[in-house]
Structures are given as C-alpha cells and as structure tokens.
Short mmCIF file of C-alpha atoms in Angstrom, two decimals:
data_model
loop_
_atom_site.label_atom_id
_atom_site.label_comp_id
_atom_site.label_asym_id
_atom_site.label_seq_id
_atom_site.Cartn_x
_atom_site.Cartn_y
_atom_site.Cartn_z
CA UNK A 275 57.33 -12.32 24.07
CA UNK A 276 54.02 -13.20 26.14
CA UNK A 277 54.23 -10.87 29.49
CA UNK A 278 53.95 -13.37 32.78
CA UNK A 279 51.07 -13.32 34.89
CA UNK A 280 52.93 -11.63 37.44
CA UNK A 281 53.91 -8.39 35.81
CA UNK A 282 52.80 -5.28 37.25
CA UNK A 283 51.64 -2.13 35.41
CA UNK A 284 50.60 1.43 35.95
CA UNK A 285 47.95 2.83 34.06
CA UNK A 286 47.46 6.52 32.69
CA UNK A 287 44.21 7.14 31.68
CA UNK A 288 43.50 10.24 29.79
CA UNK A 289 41.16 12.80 29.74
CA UNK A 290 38.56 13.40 26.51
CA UNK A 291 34.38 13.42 27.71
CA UNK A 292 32.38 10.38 26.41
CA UNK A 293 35.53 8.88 24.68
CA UNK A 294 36.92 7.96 28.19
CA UNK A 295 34.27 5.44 28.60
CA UNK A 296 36.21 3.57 25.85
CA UNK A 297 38.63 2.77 28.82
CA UNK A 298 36.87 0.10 30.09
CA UNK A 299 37.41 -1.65 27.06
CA UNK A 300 40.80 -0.71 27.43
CA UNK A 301 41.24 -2.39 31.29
CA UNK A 302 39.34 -5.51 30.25
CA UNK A 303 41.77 -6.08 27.79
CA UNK A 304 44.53 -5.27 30.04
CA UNK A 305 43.54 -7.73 32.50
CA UNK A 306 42.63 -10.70 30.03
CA UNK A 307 46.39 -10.51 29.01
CA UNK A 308 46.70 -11.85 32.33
CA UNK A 309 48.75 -8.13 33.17
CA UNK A 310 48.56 -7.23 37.20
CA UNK A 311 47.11 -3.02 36.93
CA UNK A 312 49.25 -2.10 40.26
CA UNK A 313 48.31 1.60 40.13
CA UNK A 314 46.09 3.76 38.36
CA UNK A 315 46.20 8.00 37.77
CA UNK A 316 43.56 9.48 35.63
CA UNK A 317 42.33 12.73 34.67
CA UNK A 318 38.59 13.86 33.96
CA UNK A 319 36.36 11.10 32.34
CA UNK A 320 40.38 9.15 33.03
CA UNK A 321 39.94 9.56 36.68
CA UNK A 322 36.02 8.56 36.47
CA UNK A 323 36.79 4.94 35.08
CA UNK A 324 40.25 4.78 36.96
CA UNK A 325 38.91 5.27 40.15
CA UNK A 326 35.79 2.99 39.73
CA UNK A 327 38.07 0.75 38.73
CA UNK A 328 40.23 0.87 41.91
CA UNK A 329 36.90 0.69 43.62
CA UNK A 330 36.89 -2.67 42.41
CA UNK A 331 33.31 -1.80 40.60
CA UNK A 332 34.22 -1.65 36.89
CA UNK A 333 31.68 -3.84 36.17
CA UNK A 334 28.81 -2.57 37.98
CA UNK A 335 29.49 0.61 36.95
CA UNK A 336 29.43 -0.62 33.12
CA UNK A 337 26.12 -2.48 33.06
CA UNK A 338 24.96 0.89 34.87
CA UNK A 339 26.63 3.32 32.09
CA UNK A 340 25.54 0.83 29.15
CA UNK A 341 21.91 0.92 30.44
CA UNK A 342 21.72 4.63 30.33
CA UNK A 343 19.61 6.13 27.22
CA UNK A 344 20.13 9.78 25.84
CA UNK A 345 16.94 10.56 28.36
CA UNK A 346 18.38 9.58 31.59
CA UNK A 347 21.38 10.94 30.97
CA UNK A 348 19.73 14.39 30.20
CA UNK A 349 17.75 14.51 32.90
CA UNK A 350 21.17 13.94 35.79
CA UNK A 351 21.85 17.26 34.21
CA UNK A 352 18.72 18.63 35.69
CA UNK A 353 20.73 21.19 38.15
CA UNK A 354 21.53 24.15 36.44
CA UNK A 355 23.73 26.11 37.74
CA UNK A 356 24.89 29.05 35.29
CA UNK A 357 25.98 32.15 36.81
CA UNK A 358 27.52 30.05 39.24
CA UNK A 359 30.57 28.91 37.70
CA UNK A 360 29.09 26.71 35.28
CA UNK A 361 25.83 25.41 33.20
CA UNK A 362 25.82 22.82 35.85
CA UNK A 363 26.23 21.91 39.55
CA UNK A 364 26.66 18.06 38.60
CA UNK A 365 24.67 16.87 42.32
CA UNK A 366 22.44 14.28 40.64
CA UNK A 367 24.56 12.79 37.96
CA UNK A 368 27.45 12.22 40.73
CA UNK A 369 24.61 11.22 43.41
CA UNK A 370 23.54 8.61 40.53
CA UNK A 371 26.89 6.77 39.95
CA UNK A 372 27.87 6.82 43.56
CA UNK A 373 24.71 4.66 44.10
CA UNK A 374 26.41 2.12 41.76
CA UNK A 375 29.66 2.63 43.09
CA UNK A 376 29.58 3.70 46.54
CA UNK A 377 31.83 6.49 47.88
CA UNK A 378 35.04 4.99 49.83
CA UNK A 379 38.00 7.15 50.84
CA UNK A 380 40.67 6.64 47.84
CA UNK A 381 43.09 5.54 50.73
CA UNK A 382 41.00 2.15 51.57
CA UNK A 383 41.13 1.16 47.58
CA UNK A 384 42.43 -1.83 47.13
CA UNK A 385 44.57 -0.12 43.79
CA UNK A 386 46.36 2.81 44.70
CA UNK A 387 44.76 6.05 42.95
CA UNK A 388 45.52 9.01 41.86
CA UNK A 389 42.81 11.57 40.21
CA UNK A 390 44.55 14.96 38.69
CA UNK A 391 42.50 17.83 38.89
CA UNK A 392 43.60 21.83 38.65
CA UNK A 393 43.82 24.48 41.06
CA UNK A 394 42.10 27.39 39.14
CA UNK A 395 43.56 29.92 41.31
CA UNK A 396 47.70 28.68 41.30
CA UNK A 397 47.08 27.18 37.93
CA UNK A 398 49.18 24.00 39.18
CA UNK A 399 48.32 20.47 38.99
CA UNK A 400 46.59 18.61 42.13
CA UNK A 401 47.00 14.95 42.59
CA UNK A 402 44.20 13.84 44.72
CA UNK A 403 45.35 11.10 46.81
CA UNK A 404 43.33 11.13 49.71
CA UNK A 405 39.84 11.93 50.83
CA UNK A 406 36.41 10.89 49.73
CA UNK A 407 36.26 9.16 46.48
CA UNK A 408 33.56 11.16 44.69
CA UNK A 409 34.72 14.25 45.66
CA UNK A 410 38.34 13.99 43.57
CA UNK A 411 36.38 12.53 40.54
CA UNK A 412 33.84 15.71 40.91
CA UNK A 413 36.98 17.86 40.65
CA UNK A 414 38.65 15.93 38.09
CA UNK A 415 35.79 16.19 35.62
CA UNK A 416 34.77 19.92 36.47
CA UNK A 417 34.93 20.70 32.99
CA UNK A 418 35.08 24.41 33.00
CA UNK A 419 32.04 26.26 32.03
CA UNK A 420 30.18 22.99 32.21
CA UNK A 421 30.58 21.91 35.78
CA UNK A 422 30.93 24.39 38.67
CA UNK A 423 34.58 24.28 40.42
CA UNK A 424 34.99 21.99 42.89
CA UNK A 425 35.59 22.97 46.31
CA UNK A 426 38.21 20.96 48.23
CA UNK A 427 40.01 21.79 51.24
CA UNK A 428 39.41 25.77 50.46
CA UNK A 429 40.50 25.39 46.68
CA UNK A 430 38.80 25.74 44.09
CA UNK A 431 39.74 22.95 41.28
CA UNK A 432 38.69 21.92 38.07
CA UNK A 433 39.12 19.34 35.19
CA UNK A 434 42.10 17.30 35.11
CA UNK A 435 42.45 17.69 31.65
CA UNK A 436 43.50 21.32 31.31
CA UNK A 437 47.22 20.71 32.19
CA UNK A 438 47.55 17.08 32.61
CA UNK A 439 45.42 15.73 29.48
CA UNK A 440 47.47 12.32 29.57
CA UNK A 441 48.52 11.92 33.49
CA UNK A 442 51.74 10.38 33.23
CA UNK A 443 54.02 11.88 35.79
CA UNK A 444 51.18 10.90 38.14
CA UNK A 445 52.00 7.25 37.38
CA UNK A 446 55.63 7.48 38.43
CA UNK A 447 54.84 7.19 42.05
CA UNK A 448 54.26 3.46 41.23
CA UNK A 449 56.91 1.09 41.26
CA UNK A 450 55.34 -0.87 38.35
CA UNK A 451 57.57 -2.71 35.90
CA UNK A 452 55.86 -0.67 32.51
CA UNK A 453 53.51 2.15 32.08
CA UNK A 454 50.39 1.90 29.95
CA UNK A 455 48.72 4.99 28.75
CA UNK A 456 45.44 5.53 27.15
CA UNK A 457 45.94 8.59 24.53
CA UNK A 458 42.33 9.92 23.86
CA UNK A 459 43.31 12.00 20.72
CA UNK A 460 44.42 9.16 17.87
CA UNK A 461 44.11 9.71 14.60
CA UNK A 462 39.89 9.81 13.65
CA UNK A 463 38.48 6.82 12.14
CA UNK A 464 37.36 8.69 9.11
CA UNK A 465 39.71 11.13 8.70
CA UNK A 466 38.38 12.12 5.51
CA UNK A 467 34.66 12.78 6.88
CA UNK A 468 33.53 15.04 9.40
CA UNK A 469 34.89 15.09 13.22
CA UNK A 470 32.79 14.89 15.66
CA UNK A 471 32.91 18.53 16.49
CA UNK A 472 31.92 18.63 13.09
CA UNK A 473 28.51 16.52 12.64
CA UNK A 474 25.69 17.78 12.24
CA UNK A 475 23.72 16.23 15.53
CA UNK A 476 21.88 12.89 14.38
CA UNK A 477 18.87 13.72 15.74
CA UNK A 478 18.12 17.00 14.68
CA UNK A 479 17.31 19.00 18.00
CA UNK A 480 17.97 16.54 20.93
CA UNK A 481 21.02 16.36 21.35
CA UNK A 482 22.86 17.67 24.65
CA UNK A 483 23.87 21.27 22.89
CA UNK A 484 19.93 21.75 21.70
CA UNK A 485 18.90 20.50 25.24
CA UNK A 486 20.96 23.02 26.82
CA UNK A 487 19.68 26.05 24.61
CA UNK A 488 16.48 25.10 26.02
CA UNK A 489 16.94 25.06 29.06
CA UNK A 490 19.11 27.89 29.40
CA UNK A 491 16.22 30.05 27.69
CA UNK A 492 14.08 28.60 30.05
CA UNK A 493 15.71 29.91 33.28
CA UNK A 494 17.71 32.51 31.78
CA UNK A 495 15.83 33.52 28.56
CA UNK A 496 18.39 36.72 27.64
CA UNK A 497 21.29 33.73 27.36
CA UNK A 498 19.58 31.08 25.57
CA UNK A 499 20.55 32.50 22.64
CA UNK A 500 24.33 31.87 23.12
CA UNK A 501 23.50 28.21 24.69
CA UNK A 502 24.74 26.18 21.46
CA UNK A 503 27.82 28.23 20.53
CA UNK A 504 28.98 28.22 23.70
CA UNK A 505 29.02 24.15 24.08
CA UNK A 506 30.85 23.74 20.48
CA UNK A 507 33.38 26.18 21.44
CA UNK A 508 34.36 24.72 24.58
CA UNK A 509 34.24 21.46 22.92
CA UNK A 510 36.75 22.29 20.22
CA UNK A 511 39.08 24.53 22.78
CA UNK A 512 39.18 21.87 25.25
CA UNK A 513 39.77 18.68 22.92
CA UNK A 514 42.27 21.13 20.66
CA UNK A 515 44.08 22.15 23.76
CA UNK A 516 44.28 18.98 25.38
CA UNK A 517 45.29 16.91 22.25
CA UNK A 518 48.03 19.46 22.09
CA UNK A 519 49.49 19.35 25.97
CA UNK A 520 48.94 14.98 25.42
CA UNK A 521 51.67 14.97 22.56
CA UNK A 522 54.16 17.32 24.56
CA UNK A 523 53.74 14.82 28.05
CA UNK A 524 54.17 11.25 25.09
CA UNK A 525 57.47 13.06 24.01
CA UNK A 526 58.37 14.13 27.13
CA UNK A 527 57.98 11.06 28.97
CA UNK A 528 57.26 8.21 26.79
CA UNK A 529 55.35 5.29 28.27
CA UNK A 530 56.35 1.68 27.27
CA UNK A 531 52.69 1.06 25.56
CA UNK A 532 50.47 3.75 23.92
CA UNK A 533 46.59 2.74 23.50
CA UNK A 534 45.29 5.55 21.21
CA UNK A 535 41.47 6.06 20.94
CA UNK A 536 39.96 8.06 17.65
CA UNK A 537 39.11 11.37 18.52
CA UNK A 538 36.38 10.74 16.10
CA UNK A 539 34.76 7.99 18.63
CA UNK A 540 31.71 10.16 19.76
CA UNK A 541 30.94 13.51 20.78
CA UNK A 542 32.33 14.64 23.91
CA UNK A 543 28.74 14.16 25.63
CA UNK A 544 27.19 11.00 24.10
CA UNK A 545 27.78 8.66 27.37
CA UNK A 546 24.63 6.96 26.26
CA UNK A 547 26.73 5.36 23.66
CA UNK A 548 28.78 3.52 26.08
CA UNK A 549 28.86 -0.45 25.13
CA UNK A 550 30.09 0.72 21.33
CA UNK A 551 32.68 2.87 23.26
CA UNK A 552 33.74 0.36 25.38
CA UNK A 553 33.93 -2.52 22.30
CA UNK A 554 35.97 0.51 20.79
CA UNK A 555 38.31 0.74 24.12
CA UNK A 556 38.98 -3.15 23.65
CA UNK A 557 39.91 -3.19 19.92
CA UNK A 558 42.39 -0.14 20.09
CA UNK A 559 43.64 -1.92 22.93
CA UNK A 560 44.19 -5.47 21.95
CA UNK A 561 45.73 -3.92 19.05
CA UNK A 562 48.62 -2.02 20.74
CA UNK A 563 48.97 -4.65 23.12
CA UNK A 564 49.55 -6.92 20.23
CA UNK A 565 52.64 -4.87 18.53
CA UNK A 566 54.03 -4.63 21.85
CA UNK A 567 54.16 -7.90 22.54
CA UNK A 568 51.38 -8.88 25.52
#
C-alpha cells in the first residue's frame, strides 16, 4: 500500500568510507516517496551525510562532493599527523566541507540528530546530541589509525563504526512511525570478481594507499615502507568487523525497511566517485522501498 504523505520515519545510516556517500541517493529517494525523515542517527561517513542532511544542506553539500576530483581530495589530506594518533589530523578536509555546510550547533537543526562516535578509553558508545556540528562528525569519522581521536569534552572518541556499524538503537529516541536503515555491507555486485579490498588500484600508483606511502616516506622515511600494508589492513579489519557487528544489531533489532548497499561499491577512500555512488544510493533504495511497499 502507497505510504501517506504524512508518515514519519527515522533513519539509520550506517557506517562504511566512500560507500556512505551512496546515502544521498538513498534520502532523495526517501523523500520523493513523499516519506516525512523525522530523525536521523548516523555513524562515520552515516553521521557525515545524516547530519548535513539535518543541516538542511544535502544538496549543497552534493554538488560540492560530486565536483571533487581524486586531486582535491588528496590534497585535504595534506596534514599529516602520524605519530600522533593517526596518518592524519583531518583540519583541512573538515575546514573544506564546513565552508559548504556551515557549522550550527546540532540542537538548532531543524531534524533532530544524533552522530555515534566511541569513547576509546570506556570502549562505550557516545551519542552526540549536542554541541557544534562539525565537531561530532570529526569524531564520528575518526577512523582509527587514519584520523587522530577526537577530543570532546576531555574524551577522547573515535569512529562510530567500531561498535555501532548500523546505529539503530540511536534511532529509538524518535517517535517515528517506521525505521529505515541503510546497511553498508550487501551482498557485492560481482560477487564472483574481485572486492574492492581486492583490486588492483586502477591507476597504477595514485591511488590514496600509493599517495600515502609517499608521503609517509617523505616525512617519516624509516615508515614509508609499511605505508600501503598498513591502509589495506585497516581497510579489511574495519569493513570485516563492522559488516560483522551490522548483522548482530539487523537481528537484534530489526528495522521495518533494510536499504543494503554492495560492499563492492568503491573503495573505502574513492569520495571522488561520488555522483555514481549516489545514483547507486537511489537504485538500492527505490528497490527496497518498492518490496516494502512505499
């Protein structure tokens, strides 16, 4: 039966790098259903598009992410940071998107917002409710050797994504009729070919785990060496342990509609391919929207 314009959902957008750009697909196609989105938690790349979203700046922030080349996004990673916590501090690519964005206080949104991130030190969920708007999603997408730890309110947090892969519990808080969450881990596209973890880098020396050798060996030429395992190990961990955690929280807690995104989409750090990740977002989501009945 066609949902009425007036029925409210919650949103749970999940965590999974470049892939979670596919979410905007996802809340266009939401919204052209005619559905109300009444609340919104997300975790790492999740809590990026979630909370631009509740910004009310989806758009903007799209034609921003579609415009952005392999280049430009290599050179926001210009702040290395390792020995610090992390490859990267993350000041320039955050300093870039709030530009497009802004930087409200997630209290003033006009969608209530939740970003999950982890406290490293009580290994415990933290749903950031409150507080500058930039400085959850920093947290939320610390990804752990990556990103350095963010610091808020004396703790030191990371990515979302470690315990809460697929934020649902965050979404209760919402009195919205049905839940709709965005699994980032569905079955690959080409499950008979190589996953993305897999594939051999397209261009043969520029992509983000060749860039980072060099620039590793550039500031700190006794790592450099260790650069490019070190990025396809915490790619694999991180999108193993995650896909892992996501199934337990769909069991646990099943949501009334399940968008799944292949896990084959992209590589976790190809956000230059953002307009075929977002065309992606929409077709797994008209899809599932379809068999349930939107």
């Amino acid at each position: 039966m066609q949902a009425q314009r007036d029925d409210r959902v919650a949103l749970a957008l999940g965590a999974g790098g470049a892939r979670g750009l596919a979410q905007i697909g996802v809340i266009e196609a939401i919204q052209a259903r005619g559905l109300e989105i009444a609340a919104v938690a997300g975790s790492s790349s999740g809590a990026l598009v979630g909370g631009v979203f509740a910004a009310g700046k989806l758009a903007e922030f799209r034609e921003s992410i579609e415009a952005l080349d392999r280049g430009a996004f290599l050179r926001l990673l210009s702040d290395p940071a390792l020995g610090e916590g992390g490859l990267f501090h993350g000041h320039r690519l955050v300093a870039a998107m709030r530009a497009v964005v802004g930087d409200p206080d997630i209290e003033t949104l006009p969608i209530p917002f939740i970003a999950v991130a982890v406290d490293l030190m009580r290994q415990r969920e933290v749903w950031l409710r409150g507080g500058p708007l930039w400085q959850a999603l920093r947290a939320s997408f610390a990804i752990p050797g990556l990103f350095t730890p963010a610091l808020v309110h004396g703790r030191e947090l990371v990515d979302g994504g470690l315990l809460a892969p697929l934020p649902i519990t965050a979404t209760r808080l919402s009195d919205a009729h049905r839940l709709i969450a965005v699994d980032m881990h569905g079955w690959p596209e080409r499950p008979s070919g190589a996953l993305p973890d897999e594939r051999v880098d397209e261009d043969d020396g520029h992509g983000l785990a060749a860039w980072i050798e060099r620039r590793v060996h550039r500031h700190w030429p006794e790592h450099g060496e260790n650069a490019i395992g070190l990025t396809e190990v915490m790619a694999r961990s991180l999108d193993t342990m995650q896909a892992q955690i996501a199934r337990v929280q769909l069991a646990l807690d099943p949501p009334e509609v399940v968008i799944r995104i292949p896990r084959d989409a992209c590589l976790f750090y190809e956000f230059w391919r953002a307009k075929e990740l977002v065309e992606i977002g929409r077709k797994e989501a008209e899809k599932a929207l379809d068999a349930a009945g939107y």
